[in-house]
């Protein structure tokens, strides 16, 4: 039987709320078994860019990454946020190592080809080095990934944290029975977006198609759900969507997705 | 017989010189056996502080680290510089992992007590987690350390890179025959500071005392030499001081220090 692995993705904005930040890391540190954390950078990157007078260009919700904004991503995601998470987890007894895709050659990507939009230094994932990550897990470490990859030729690249979480979960599913947790603001996928208590407990492929058809899943949830089912169709056992409380051992008030 | 371990400390300013940066990482990647790189952050931290209107206070050549300048150290040392080094080393075939003292709980420190000067978030090293570092080396990884430690209670701290290199070398000497390389601008310790070709090839404790007495070693070299002999008196086999060319296999034009 395969060992279990939990991959938890948290938003970067959590880091700005000192209490919420401690809460989620406390819950993460208490999770049993093999685990990996993936974090975004949140508003801090935009804030620093503004302070430095660097314009943050967004197209379809994705940041355009020129050399200057890549440096900001290295500073905020790879430095400030990563090290604060690692120090906090160590204090909670979790032997964390902060990583980008370059560290341990964990995630290689290629610069997204120019089509209509030149996204700049944005990486689309080519390969996850499961062997390297496995060595770290087996040595008892807990990898903490930020939203950065590399191209194997010396260039760092910016890669969406949701994508990194999905690609890690898919790659590690060869070795592990993998559950992917996407933490966001809501308690789960809601039947009625205005009612926080209308969490849909379980969605499978058929239910997903229906929810899409009825327009229940729309806007910001679309790419998130797309990532979830992409992971499930590629051997990830289970995807959970909800707020950080879903990491609590006895909580089941969130959305579970399976094929 | 103990295995060999090389610990190489490079200055942060090397990173600003694209050619010198590639050169030193190329030499480092070609070094045989177990190795660890330690890097400073250089002028980039001061530059960013200036851009953000944060005053960089220095006392006796040491930066005073308030909460804002600690964040800058996390961004520049732990993020920008570390990830650029790691990506470059990966391209050169070295399986690098960028680390602070918090990652893998590698280096614990305590906040320096206030005496005449309050250095702020500056850490004096308490303990190096040789077991954690050994696990990484045995798994085939090359740790890349920046000038950051943690207190084990969730607080990151700023620690001088020369000190980190010395403390790592001392701690790892239980397991390894350790050589510590301090790279700086000069070819070595010079008999005549104005003559780059007056490198003193070898200095032992007795010679060191004489050089001190004659005032050959003074000013900026004093703390560096102090670190070197501190390491030697604590079981480090050999300390080498010179410019980055000393990492070349066949070069012997630098200063070697032994007890």
Short mmCIF file of C-alpha atoms in Angstrom, two decimals:
data_model
loop_
_atom_site.label_atom_id
_atom_site.label_comp_id
_atom_site.label_asym_id
_atom_site.label_seq_id
_atom_site.Cartn_x
_atom_site.Cartn_y
_atom_site.Cartn_z
CA UNK A 1 0.00 0.00 0.00
CA UNK A 2 1.21 3.47 -0.84
CA UNK A 3 2.15 5.90 1.94
CA UNK A 4 0.03 9.03 2.25
CA UNK A 5 1.18 12.49 1.24
CA UNK A 6 -0.65 15.77 1.87
CA UNK A 7 0.09 18.79 -0.32
CA UNK A 8 -1.33 22.00 1.09
CA UNK A 9 -1.55 25.22 -0.88
CA UNK A 10 -2.10 28.44 1.06
CA UNK A 11 -2.53 31.94 -0.29
CA UNK A 12 0.21 34.48 0.15
CA UNK A 13 -2.16 36.98 1.76
CA UNK A 14 -2.43 34.83 4.89
CA UNK A 15 1.05 36.02 5.76
CA UNK A 16 -0.19 39.58 6.28
CA UNK A 17 -2.61 38.49 9.00
CA UNK A 18 -0.34 37.54 11.93
CA UNK A 19 -3.04 35.52 13.71
CA UNK A 20 -4.27 33.68 10.60
CA UNK A 21 -0.66 32.99 9.64
CA UNK A 22 0.13 31.32 12.97
CA UNK A 23 -3.19 29.46 12.88
CA UNK A 24 -2.64 27.83 9.49
CA UNK A 25 0.98 26.91 10.23
CA UNK A 26 -0.10 25.44 13.56
CA UNK A 27 -2.72 23.30 11.79
CA UNK A 28 -0.23 22.32 9.08
CA UNK A 29 2.41 21.33 11.64
CA UNK A 30 -0.13 19.03 13.37
CA UNK A 31 -1.01 17.14 10.17
CA UNK A 32 0.20 13.54 10.25
CA UNK A 33 2.50 11.90 7.75
CA UNK A 34 4.42 13.18 4.76
CA UNK A 35 3.48 16.72 3.77
CA UNK A 36 4.46 19.59 1.52
CA UNK A 37 3.37 23.22 1.78
CA UNK A 38 3.01 25.50 -1.26
CA UNK A 39 2.55 29.23 -0.73
CA UNK A 40 1.94 32.24 -2.89
CA UNK A 41 3.43 35.65 -2.25
CA UNK A 42 0.27 37.70 -2.03
CA UNK A 43 -0.03 41.44 -1.99
CA UNK A 44 3.50 41.97 -0.63
CA UNK A 45 5.00 41.63 -4.10
CA UNK A 46 2.65 44.26 -5.52
CA UNK A 47 3.31 46.49 -2.51
CA UNK A 48 7.09 46.29 -2.95
CA UNK A 49 6.75 46.89 -6.70
CA UNK A 50 4.69 50.01 -5.97
CA UNK A 51 7.22 51.25 -3.40
CA UNK A 52 9.99 50.83 -5.96
CA UNK A 53 7.93 52.48 -8.70
CA UNK A 54 7.77 49.28 -10.77
CA UNK A 55 4.47 48.84 -12.57
CA UNK A 56 2.71 45.48 -11.97
CA UNK A 57 1.11 44.50 -15.25
CA UNK A 58 -1.60 41.85 -15.12
CA UNK A 59 -3.20 40.04 -18.07
CA UNK A 60 -6.07 37.59 -17.39
CA UNK A 61 -5.18 37.60 -13.69
CA UNK A 62 -1.55 36.65 -14.35
CA UNK A 63 1.31 38.94 -13.57
CA UNK A 64 3.55 39.93 -16.48
CA UNK A 65 7.04 39.20 -15.20
CA UNK A 66 9.85 41.36 -16.53
CA UNK A 67 13.37 41.17 -15.06
CA UNK A 68 12.52 43.66 -12.32
CA UNK A 69 9.30 41.94 -11.24
CA UNK A 70 11.07 38.57 -11.30
CA UNK A 71 13.61 39.99 -8.83
CA UNK A 72 10.70 41.08 -6.64
CA UNK A 73 9.24 37.57 -6.79
CA UNK A 74 12.64 36.14 -5.77
CA UNK A 75 12.78 38.58 -2.86
CA UNK A 76 9.20 38.21 -1.61
CA UNK A 77 8.26 34.60 -2.44
CA UNK A 78 11.71 33.01 -2.19
CA UNK A 79 13.01 35.20 0.65
CA UNK A 80 10.68 37.12 2.94
CA UNK A 81 7.61 34.86 2.92
CA UNK A 82 9.47 31.55 2.64
CA UNK A 83 11.87 32.23 5.51
CA UNK A 84 9.11 33.55 7.81
CA UNK A 85 7.08 30.39 7.21
CA UNK A 86 10.11 28.14 7.76
CA UNK A 87 11.15 29.87 11.01
CA UNK A 88 7.59 29.61 12.32
CA UNK A 89 7.25 25.92 11.38
CA UNK A 90 10.58 25.10 13.00
CA UNK A 91 9.30 26.71 16.21
CA UNK A 92 6.28 24.37 15.92
CA UNK A 93 8.52 21.29 15.56
CA UNK A 94 8.19 20.78 11.81
CA UNK A 95 11.58 20.34 10.13
CA UNK A 96 10.85 22.64 7.19
CA UNK A 97 13.10 23.55 4.25
CA UNK A 98 12.10 26.55 2.13
CA UNK A 99 12.44 25.77 -1.56
CA UNK A 100 11.98 27.15 -5.04
CA UNK A 101 11.88 24.87 -8.05
CA UNK A 102 15.63 25.47 -8.47
CA UNK A 103 16.52 24.08 -5.04
CA UNK A 104 17.26 20.35 -5.33
CA UNK A 105 16.35 20.87 -9.01
CA UNK A 106 12.82 20.21 -7.79
CA UNK A 107 10.73 21.76 -10.59
CA UNK A 108 11.97 22.54 -14.08
CA UNK A 109 9.96 24.77 -16.38
CA UNK A 110 10.35 26.58 -19.68
CA UNK A 111 9.66 30.22 -20.38
CA UNK A 112 6.13 30.44 -21.74
CA UNK A 113 6.34 31.05 -25.51
CA UNK A 114 5.19 34.44 -26.77
CA UNK A 115 1.83 34.24 -28.52
CA UNK A 116 -0.64 37.09 -28.21
CA UNK A 117 0.84 38.02 -24.84
CA UNK A 118 4.48 37.97 -23.75
CA UNK A 119 4.25 36.88 -20.12
CA UNK A 120 7.99 37.45 -19.64
CA UNK A 121 9.77 35.28 -17.07
CA UNK A 122 6.80 32.99 -16.46
CA UNK A 123 7.48 29.27 -16.42
CA UNK A 124 5.26 26.41 -17.57
CA UNK A 125 6.24 23.25 -15.70
CA UNK A 126 8.12 20.54 -17.62
CA UNK A 127 9.14 18.09 -14.94
CA UNK A 128 9.03 17.55 -11.19
CA UNK A 129 12.12 15.85 -9.75
CA UNK A 130 10.27 13.34 -7.59
CA UNK A 131 13.53 11.58 -6.70
CA UNK A 132 15.00 14.74 -5.15
CA UNK A 133 11.80 15.55 -3.25
CA UNK A 134 11.53 11.94 -2.07
CA UNK A 135 15.07 12.09 -0.66
CA UNK A 136 14.07 15.15 1.39
CA UNK A 137 10.85 13.55 2.65
CA UNK A 138 12.67 10.32 3.52
CA UNK A 139 15.26 12.31 5.46
CA UNK A 140 12.39 13.71 7.54
CA UNK A 141 12.23 17.19 6.03
CA UNK A 142 9.05 19.06 5.07
CA UNK A 143 9.53 20.99 1.81
CA UNK A 144 7.94 24.45 1.67
CA UNK A 145 7.57 25.53 -1.95
CA UNK A 146 7.15 29.07 -3.21
CA UNK A 147 5.81 30.09 -6.63
CA UNK A 148 9.19 29.91 -8.41
CA UNK A 149 10.69 27.39 -10.84
CA UNK A 150 13.85 27.35 -12.98
CA UNK A 151 14.74 26.39 -16.53
CA UNK A 152 17.84 24.32 -15.74
CA UNK A 153 20.00 26.82 -17.61
CA UNK A 154 20.36 29.31 -14.78
CA UNK A 155 17.14 31.27 -15.22
CA UNK A 156 14.58 31.51 -12.44
CA UNK A 157 10.92 31.68 -13.53
CA UNK A 158 7.65 32.74 -11.92
CA UNK A 159 5.01 29.99 -11.80
CA UNK A 160 1.50 30.17 -10.34
CA UNK A 161 1.35 28.55 -6.88
CA UNK A 162 -1.90 26.65 -7.64
CA UNK A 163 -0.18 25.12 -10.67
CA UNK A 164 2.90 24.19 -8.65
CA UNK A 165 0.72 22.46 -6.05
CA UNK A 166 -1.13 20.50 -8.76
CA UNK A 167 2.05 19.48 -10.60
CA UNK A 168 3.73 18.38 -7.36
CA UNK A 169 0.65 16.35 -6.39
CA UNK A 170 0.47 14.67 -9.81
CA UNK A 171 4.19 13.81 -9.91
CA UNK A 172 4.28 12.49 -6.34
CA UNK A 173 1.22 10.29 -6.95
CA UNK A 174 3.46 7.64 -8.50
CA UNK A 175 4.90 7.03 -5.04
CA UNK A 176 2.17 8.25 -2.70
CA UNK A 177 -1.56 8.27 -2.18
CA UNK A 178 -1.77 12.03 -2.54
CA UNK A 179 -4.35 14.48 -1.22
CA UNK A 180 -4.21 18.06 -2.46
CA UNK A 181 -5.64 20.80 -0.21
CA UNK A 182 -6.44 24.18 -1.76
CA UNK A 183 -7.00 26.73 1.00
CA UNK A 184 -8.86 29.91 0.11
CA UNK A 185 -11.21 32.41 1.80
CA UNK A 186 -14.47 30.44 1.56
CA UNK A 187 -15.45 27.30 3.46
CA UNK A 188 -15.66 25.38 0.19
CA UNK A 189 -17.44 25.47 -3.16
CA UNK A 190 -20.74 27.18 -2.33
CA UNK A 191 -24.15 26.34 -3.84
CA UNK A 192 -25.10 29.98 -3.21
CA UNK A 193 -22.15 32.36 -3.33
CA UNK A 194 -23.87 34.65 -0.79
CA UNK A 195 -24.41 31.88 1.74
CA UNK A 196 -21.24 30.71 3.47
CA UNK A 197 -23.20 27.77 4.89
CA UNK A 198 -24.13 26.32 1.48
CA UNK A 199 -20.92 24.29 1.13
CA UNK A 200 -21.20 21.47 -1.40
CA UNK A 201 -19.65 18.55 0.48
CA UNK A 202 -18.66 16.43 -2.47
CA UNK A 203 -18.21 16.98 -6.20
CA UNK A 204 -17.32 14.30 -8.73
CA UNK A 205 -16.76 14.66 -12.51
CA UNK A 206 -20.46 14.30 -13.26
CA UNK A 207 -21.45 16.80 -10.57
CA UNK A 208 -18.75 19.16 -11.81
CA UNK A 209 -20.22 19.15 -15.33
CA UNK A 210 -23.66 19.91 -13.89
CA UNK A 211 -22.38 22.75 -11.71
CA UNK A 212 -20.63 24.21 -14.75
CA UNK A 213 -23.80 23.89 -16.84
CA UNK A 214 -25.89 25.63 -14.15
CA UNK A 215 -23.26 28.36 -13.77
CA UNK A 216 -22.70 27.59 -10.07
CA UNK A 217 -18.97 27.46 -10.74
CA UNK A 218 -17.90 30.62 -12.50
CA UNK A 219 -15.40 33.48 -12.51
CA UNK A 220 -12.51 33.05 -10.07
CA UNK A 221 -13.48 29.48 -9.22
CA UNK A 222 -13.12 28.27 -12.80
CA UNK A 223 -9.31 28.05 -13.01
CA UNK A 224 -9.19 26.64 -9.46
CA UNK A 225 -11.66 23.86 -10.32
CA UNK A 226 -9.87 23.26 -13.59
CA UNK A 227 -6.63 22.67 -11.63
CA UNK A 228 -8.44 20.33 -9.22
CA UNK A 229 -9.86 18.07 -11.94
CA UNK A 230 -6.63 18.22 -13.92
CA UNK A 231 -4.92 16.79 -10.80
CA UNK A 232 -7.62 14.15 -10.26
CA UNK A 233 -7.45 13.00 -13.89
CA UNK A 234 -3.70 12.50 -13.35
CA UNK A 235 -3.76 10.07 -10.44
CA UNK A 236 -4.15 12.46 -7.49
CA UNK A 237 -6.46 10.62 -5.06
CA UNK A 238 -8.46 13.50 -3.65
CA UNK A 239 -8.63 17.28 -3.76
CA UNK A 240 -10.06 19.34 -0.90
CA UNK A 241 -11.14 22.96 -1.23
CA UNK A 242 -11.99 25.17 1.75
CA UNK A 243 -10.62 27.68 4.22
CA UNK A 244 -7.66 26.87 6.45
CA UNK A 245 -9.90 25.22 9.07
CA UNK A 246 -10.23 22.22 6.75
CA UNK A 247 -6.72 21.24 7.91
CA UNK A 248 -8.16 20.51 11.37
CA UNK A 249 -8.31 16.78 12.08
CA UNK A 250 -12.02 16.58 12.89
CA UNK A 251 -13.44 19.12 10.49
CA UNK A 252 -15.33 17.87 7.43
CA UNK A 253 -17.11 21.10 6.47
CA UNK A 254 -15.36 21.71 3.15
CA UNK A 255 -15.62 20.47 -0.43
CA UNK A 256 -14.03 17.18 -1.41
CA UNK A 257 -13.47 16.48 -5.09
CA UNK A 258 -12.92 13.06 -6.62
CA UNK A 259 -13.27 11.70 -10.14
CA UNK B 1 39.96 8.36 7.85
CA UNK B 2 37.54 11.28 7.78
CA UNK B 3 35.98 12.37 4.47
CA UNK B 4 36.92 15.82 3.23
CA UNK B 5 34.58 18.83 3.32
CA UNK B 6 35.20 22.24 1.74
CA UNK B 7 33.38 25.28 3.07
CA UNK B 8 33.69 28.28 0.76
CA UNK B 9 32.67 31.78 1.78
CA UNK B 10 32.20 34.33 -0.99
CA UNK B 11 31.33 38.00 -0.68
CA UNK B 12 27.91 39.22 -1.65
CA UNK B 13 29.33 41.84 -3.99
CA UNK B 14 30.48 39.14 -6.43
CA UNK B 15 26.85 38.80 -7.44
CA UNK B 16 26.82 42.28 -8.95
CA UNK B 17 29.61 41.38 -11.38
CA UNK B 18 27.95 38.95 -13.83
CA UNK B 19 31.27 37.58 -15.12
CA UNK B 20 32.89 37.20 -11.70
CA UNK B 21 29.69 35.60 -10.41
CA UNK B 22 29.70 32.92 -13.12
CA UNK B 23 33.44 32.40 -12.69
CA UNK B 24 33.32 31.69 -8.96
CA UNK B 25 30.27 29.42 -9.25
CA UNK B 26 31.95 27.57 -12.08
CA UNK B 27 35.05 27.00 -9.94
CA UNK B 28 32.92 26.00 -6.95
CA UNK B 29 30.92 23.53 -9.02
CA UNK B 30 34.16 21.86 -10.16
CA UNK B 31 35.49 21.33 -6.63
CA UNK B 32 35.60 17.65 -5.67
CA UNK B 33 33.88 16.07 -2.71
CA UNK B 34 31.48 17.40 -0.09
CA UNK B 35 31.10 21.15 -0.14
CA UNK B 36 29.09 24.01 1.29
CA UNK B 37 28.89 27.58 0.01
CA UNK B 38 28.29 30.58 2.28
CA UNK B 39 27.47 33.94 0.74
CA UNK B 40 26.92 37.46 1.98
CA UNK B 41 24.39 39.83 0.50
CA UNK B 42 26.64 42.69 -0.44
CA UNK B 43 25.63 46.15 -1.48
CA UNK B 44 22.20 45.04 -2.77
CA UNK B 45 20.75 45.16 0.75
CA UNK B 46 21.97 48.71 1.29
CA UNK B 47 20.74 49.68 -2.18
CA UNK B 48 17.25 48.34 -1.52
CA UNK B 49 17.17 50.01 1.90
CA UNK B 50 18.08 53.32 0.24
CA UNK B 51 15.41 52.87 -2.44
CA UNK B 52 12.81 52.23 0.28
CA UNK B 53 14.04 55.15 2.38
CA UNK B 54 15.23 52.90 5.22
CA UNK B 55 18.38 54.12 6.89
CA UNK B 56 21.22 51.54 7.10
CA UNK B 57 22.89 52.10 10.45
CA UNK B 58 26.36 50.60 10.90
CA UNK B 59 28.33 50.32 14.15
CA UNK B 60 31.88 48.90 13.99
CA UNK B 61 31.24 47.61 10.48
CA UNK B 62 28.12 45.69 11.57
CA UNK B 63 24.66 46.58 10.36
CA UNK B 64 22.10 47.49 13.00
CA UNK B 65 19.13 45.30 12.17
CA UNK B 66 15.69 46.63 13.00
CA UNK B 67 12.52 44.86 11.81
CA UNK B 68 12.61 46.65 8.47
CA UNK B 69 16.27 45.91 7.72
CA UNK B 70 15.76 42.29 8.79
CA UNK B 71 13.00 42.02 6.16
CA UNK B 72 15.47 43.41 3.63
CA UNK B 73 18.03 40.78 4.63
CA UNK B 74 15.39 38.05 4.22
CA UNK B 75 14.56 39.41 0.76
CA UNK B 76 18.09 39.96 -0.51
CA UNK B 77 20.18 37.27 1.21
CA UNK B 78 17.50 34.59 1.57
CA UNK B 79 15.67 35.34 -1.67
CA UNK B 80 17.32 37.26 -4.51
CA UNK B 81 20.96 36.28 -4.03
CA UNK B 82 20.37 32.74 -2.79
CA UNK B 83 17.99 31.75 -5.61
CA UNK B 84 20.25 33.25 -8.31
CA UNK B 85 23.21 31.28 -6.97
CA UNK B 86 21.17 28.07 -6.75
CA UNK B 87 19.76 28.38 -10.29
CA UNK B 88 23.27 29.01 -11.66
CA UNK B 89 24.78 26.07 -9.76
CA UNK B 90 22.01 23.76 -10.93
CA UNK B 91 22.84 24.77 -14.51
CA UNK B 92 26.45 23.77 -13.75
CA UNK B 93 25.39 20.34 -12.47
CA UNK B 94 25.70 21.01 -8.74
CA UNK B 95 22.58 19.90 -6.84
CA UNK B 96 22.34 23.01 -4.68
CA UNK B 97 19.77 23.86 -2.00
CA UNK B 98 19.60 27.47 -0.79
CA UNK B 99 19.35 27.66 2.96
CA UNK B 100 19.13 30.00 5.91
CA UNK B 101 19.86 28.80 9.41
CA UNK B 102 16.11 28.17 9.85
CA UNK B 103 15.91 25.68 6.97
CA UNK B 104 16.48 22.17 8.29
CA UNK B 105 16.98 23.94 11.65
CA UNK B 106 20.58 24.22 10.49
CA UNK B 107 21.87 27.09 12.65
CA UNK B 108 20.28 28.33 15.84
CA UNK B 109 21.29 31.62 17.36
CA UNK B 110 20.13 34.02 20.07
CA UNK B 111 19.49 37.70 19.71
CA UNK B 112 22.65 39.50 20.77
CA UNK B 113 22.08 40.99 24.24
CA UNK B 114 21.96 44.79 24.48
CA UNK B 115 25.11 46.22 26.03
CA UNK B 116 26.46 49.54 24.83
CA UNK B 117 24.93 48.96 21.42
CA UNK B 118 21.56 47.38 20.58
CA UNK B 119 22.30 45.49 17.38
CA UNK B 120 18.62 44.59 16.95
CA UNK B 121 17.82 41.34 15.16
CA UNK B 122 21.42 40.13 15.05
CA UNK B 123 22.07 36.54 16.06
CA UNK B 124 25.06 35.03 17.84
CA UNK B 125 25.33 31.36 16.93
CA UNK B 126 24.40 28.79 19.61
CA UNK B 127 24.42 25.50 17.75
CA UNK B 128 24.89 24.05 14.28
CA UNK B 129 22.64 21.08 13.50
CA UNK B 130 25.35 18.87 12.03
CA UNK B 131 22.94 15.91 11.82
CA UNK B 132 20.55 17.83 9.55
CA UNK B 133 23.36 19.14 7.33
CA UNK B 134 24.90 15.67 7.17
CA UNK B 135 21.60 14.22 5.94
CA UNK B 136 21.58 16.77 3.10
CA UNK B 137 25.22 16.07 2.16
CA UNK B 138 24.67 12.31 2.29
CA UNK B 139 21.65 12.69 0.00
CA UNK B 140 23.97 14.36 -2.52
CA UNK B 141 22.86 17.96 -2.01
CA UNK B 142 25.14 20.99 -1.76
CA UNK B 143 23.88 23.44 0.87
CA UNK B 144 24.17 27.14 0.00
CA UNK B 145 23.97 29.22 3.17
CA UNK B 146 23.09 32.90 3.40
CA UNK B 147 23.81 35.18 6.34
CA UNK B 148 20.63 34.36 8.28
CA UNK B 149 19.97 32.25 11.36
CA UNK B 150 16.92 31.69 13.57
CA UNK B 151 16.23 31.49 17.30
CA UNK B 152 14.09 28.34 17.24
CA UNK B 153 11.11 30.36 18.49
CA UNK B 154 10.05 31.70 15.09
CA UNK B 155 12.38 34.70 14.84
CA UNK B 156 14.84 35.05 11.96
CA UNK B 157 18.15 36.75 12.78
CA UNK B 158 20.92 38.38 10.80
CA UNK B 159 24.36 36.77 11.31
CA UNK B 160 27.64 37.75 9.68
CA UNK B 161 28.52 35.40 6.78
CA UNK B 162 32.19 35.01 7.86
CA UNK B 163 30.96 33.88 11.28
CA UNK B 164 28.47 31.43 9.74
CA UNK B 165 31.25 29.92 7.61
CA UNK B 166 33.52 29.53 10.65
CA UNK B 167 30.79 28.03 12.86
CA UNK B 168 29.76 25.58 10.12
CA UNK B 169 33.39 24.54 9.59
CA UNK B 170 33.96 24.02 13.31
CA UNK B 171 30.77 22.01 13.82
CA UNK B 172 31.30 19.83 10.76
CA UNK B 173 34.90 19.06 11.80
CA UNK B 174 33.63 16.32 14.12
CA UNK B 175 32.66 14.34 11.03
CA UNK B 176 34.92 15.73 8.31
CA UNK B 177 38.44 16.90 7.61
CA UNK B 178 37.32 20.45 6.94
CA UNK B 179 38.98 23.19 4.87
CA UNK B 180 37.56 26.69 5.12
CA UNK B 181 38.06 29.03 2.14
CA UNK B 182 37.58 32.77 2.66
CA UNK B 183 37.36 34.50 -0.72
CA UNK B 184 37.96 38.24 -0.82
CA UNK B 185 39.39 40.84 -3.23
CA UNK B 186 43.13 40.25 -2.62
CA UNK B 187 45.20 37.24 -3.66
CA UNK B 188 45.90 36.50 0.01
CA UNK B 189 47.38 38.09 3.10
CA UNK B 190 49.91 40.54 1.70
CA UNK B 191 53.31 41.38 3.19
CA UNK B 192 53.00 44.81 1.55
CA UNK B 193 49.40 45.95 1.15
CA UNK B 194 50.35 47.92 -1.99
CA UNK B 195 51.95 44.93 -3.69
CA UNK B 196 49.43 42.29 -4.89
CA UNK B 197 52.38 39.95 -5.52
CA UNK B 198 53.58 39.90 -1.92
CA UNK B 199 51.25 37.07 -0.86
CA UNK B 200 52.36 35.32 2.32
CA UNK B 201 52.01 31.63 1.39
CA UNK B 202 51.67 30.22 4.86
CA UNK B 203 50.88 31.56 8.31
CA UNK B 204 50.85 29.54 11.53
CA UNK B 205 49.99 30.70 15.06
CA UNK B 206 53.54 31.86 15.72
CA UNK B 207 53.76 33.70 12.40
CA UNK B 208 50.35 35.23 13.09
CA UNK B 209 51.53 36.70 16.38
CA UNK B 210 54.58 38.18 14.63
CA UNK B 211 52.48 39.68 11.81
CA UNK B 212 50.20 41.22 14.42
CA UNK B 213 53.16 42.62 16.35
CA UNK B 214 54.66 44.14 13.19
CA UNK B 215 51.28 45.62 12.19
CA UNK B 216 51.22 43.69 8.88
CA UNK B 217 47.73 42.48 9.76
CA UNK B 218 45.56 45.44 10.65
CA UNK B 219 42.22 47.11 10.01
CA UNK B 220 39.78 45.07 7.91
CA UNK B 221 41.99 41.96 8.02
CA UNK B 222 41.89 41.73 11.83
CA UNK B 223 38.37 40.29 12.27
CA UNK B 224 38.92 38.01 9.25
CA UNK B 225 42.15 36.59 10.71
CA UNK B 226 40.52 36.33 14.11
CA UNK B 227 37.78 34.16 12.54
CA UNK B 228 40.40 32.02 10.79
CA UNK B 229 42.38 31.21 13.93
CA UNK B 230 39.20 30.78 15.96
CA UNK B 231 38.23 28.05 13.44
CA UNK B 232 41.71 26.46 13.51
CA UNK B 233 41.74 26.34 17.31
CA UNK B 234 38.44 24.47 17.11
CA UNK B 235 39.51 21.51 14.97
CA UNK B 236 39.17 23.00 11.47
CA UNK B 237 42.10 21.49 9.53
CA UNK B 238 43.06 24.37 7.27
CA UNK B 239 41.91 27.86 6.36
CA UNK B 240 42.69 29.43 2.96
CA UNK B 241 42.44 33.14 2.24
CA UNK B 242 42.62 34.62 -1.25
CA UNK B 243 40.59 35.71 -4.24
CA UNK B 244 38.19 33.36 -6.02
CA UNK B 245 41.00 31.94 -8.20
CA UNK B 246 42.22 29.98 -5.18
CA UNK B 247 39.33 27.59 -5.85
CA UNK B 248 41.10 26.48 -9.06
CA UNK B 249 42.55 22.98 -8.75
CA UNK B 250 46.14 23.87 -9.65
CA UNK B 251 46.47 27.28 -8.08
CA UNK B 252 48.53 27.65 -4.91
CA UNK B 253 49.02 31.42 -4.94
CA UNK B 254 47.05 32.26 -1.83
CA UNK B 255 47.53 32.23 1.93
CA UNK B 256 47.12 28.99 3.86
CA UNK B 257 46.67 29.17 7.60
CA UNK B 258 47.24 26.32 10.04
CA UNK B 259 47.85 26.17 13.79
#
